[in-house]
C-alpha cells in the first residue's frame, strides 16, 4: 500500500455520558474516520492511542503530523 500524501490526522479523547473514555480519529477535513470502544480508565484509552501512533510511526516517517487532543477537561 502506497500513499503519495503524508498522513495527517488527530485523535480526540473525550468522556461519554456513561463515564467511560473514548477517542475519535479525525481526518484533516474534520470527518471522523474511526471511533474507539469505551475505556473505564483514561490511561487505557491513552495507551491505545499511543500504540496506534507508534504503529503508524513505524510505517511512516511523518508521525509529527498526528495530533492528540484531550477534550476530557
Short mmCIF file of C-alpha atoms in Angstrom, two decimals:
data_model
loop_
_atom_site.label_atom_id
_atom_site.label_comp_id
_atom_site.label_asym_id
_atom_site.label_seq_id
_atom_site.Cartn_x
_atom_site.Cartn_y
_atom_site.Cartn_z
CA UNK A 1 0.00 0.00 0.00
CA UNK A 2 1.48 3.32 -1.04
CA UNK A 3 0.42 6.82 -0.04
CA UNK A 4 1.53 9.82 -2.07
CA UNK A 5 0.43 12.26 0.62
CA UNK A 6 1.58 12.45 4.19
CA UNK A 7 -0.77 11.08 6.80
CA UNK A 8 -2.40 13.90 8.74
CA UNK A 9 -4.90 13.13 11.45
CA UNK A 10 -5.76 13.89 15.01
CA UNK A 11 -7.07 11.89 17.92
CA UNK A 12 -9.78 13.48 20.06
CA UNK A 13 -10.11 11.97 23.53
CA UNK A 14 -13.39 12.57 25.35
CA UNK A 15 -15.56 11.20 28.14
CA UNK A 16 -19.01 9.85 27.36
CA UNK A 17 -22.22 10.26 29.29
CA UNK A 18 -21.62 6.78 30.67
CA UNK A 19 -18.40 7.96 32.35
CA UNK A 20 -16.17 5.96 30.03
CA UNK A 21 -13.39 7.41 27.88
CA UNK A 22 -13.47 7.29 24.09
CA UNK A 23 -11.46 8.67 21.21
CA UNK A 24 -12.18 9.56 17.62
CA UNK A 25 -9.66 9.58 14.80
CA UNK A 26 -10.39 12.70 12.76
CA UNK A 27 -9.08 13.49 9.27
CA UNK A 28 -7.86 16.92 8.22
CA UNK A 29 -11.27 17.75 6.73
CA UNK A 30 -12.91 17.19 10.13
CA UNK A 31 -14.53 13.85 9.29
CA UNK A 32 -14.48 11.18 11.99
CA UNK A 33 -12.94 8.15 10.32
CA UNK A 34 -12.90 5.84 13.35
CA UNK A 35 -14.29 5.71 16.88
CA UNK A 36 -12.99 3.67 19.77
CA UNK A 37 -14.69 1.40 22.20
CA UNK A 38 -15.28 2.70 25.73
CA UNK A 39 -12.49 2.54 28.30
CA UNK A 40 -13.14 2.64 32.03
CA UNK A 41 -9.77 4.31 32.62
CA UNK A 42 -8.42 7.32 30.76
CA UNK A 43 -4.95 5.78 30.94
CA UNK A 44 -6.14 2.77 28.92
CA UNK A 45 -7.53 4.98 26.16
CA UNK A 46 -4.27 6.95 26.02
CA UNK A 47 -2.26 3.72 25.87
CA UNK A 48 -4.31 2.57 22.89
CA UNK A 49 -3.81 5.92 21.12
CA UNK A 50 -0.07 5.68 21.82
CA UNK A 51 0.03 2.17 20.38
CA UNK A 52 -1.74 3.29 17.20
CA UNK A 53 0.58 6.30 16.80
CA UNK A 54 3.66 4.11 17.30
CA UNK A 55 2.42 1.63 14.70
CA UNK A 56 1.88 4.44 12.21
CA UNK A 57 5.28 5.96 13.01
CA UNK A 58 6.98 2.65 12.23
CA UNK A 59 5.41 2.63 8.77
CA UNK A 60 5.69 6.34 8.00
CA UNK A 61 8.31 8.89 8.92
CA UNK A 62 5.75 11.66 9.40
CA UNK A 63 4.40 10.95 12.88
CA UNK A 64 4.74 14.63 13.85
CA UNK A 65 1.64 15.28 11.74
CA UNK A 66 -0.50 13.32 14.22
CA UNK A 67 -2.21 15.36 16.94
CA UNK A 68 -3.78 14.13 20.15
CA UNK A 69 -6.38 16.48 21.62
CA UNK A 70 -7.67 15.84 25.15
CA UNK A 71 -11.27 17.06 25.45
CA UNK A 72 -11.91 15.43 28.83
CA UNK A 73 -11.20 18.59 30.85
#
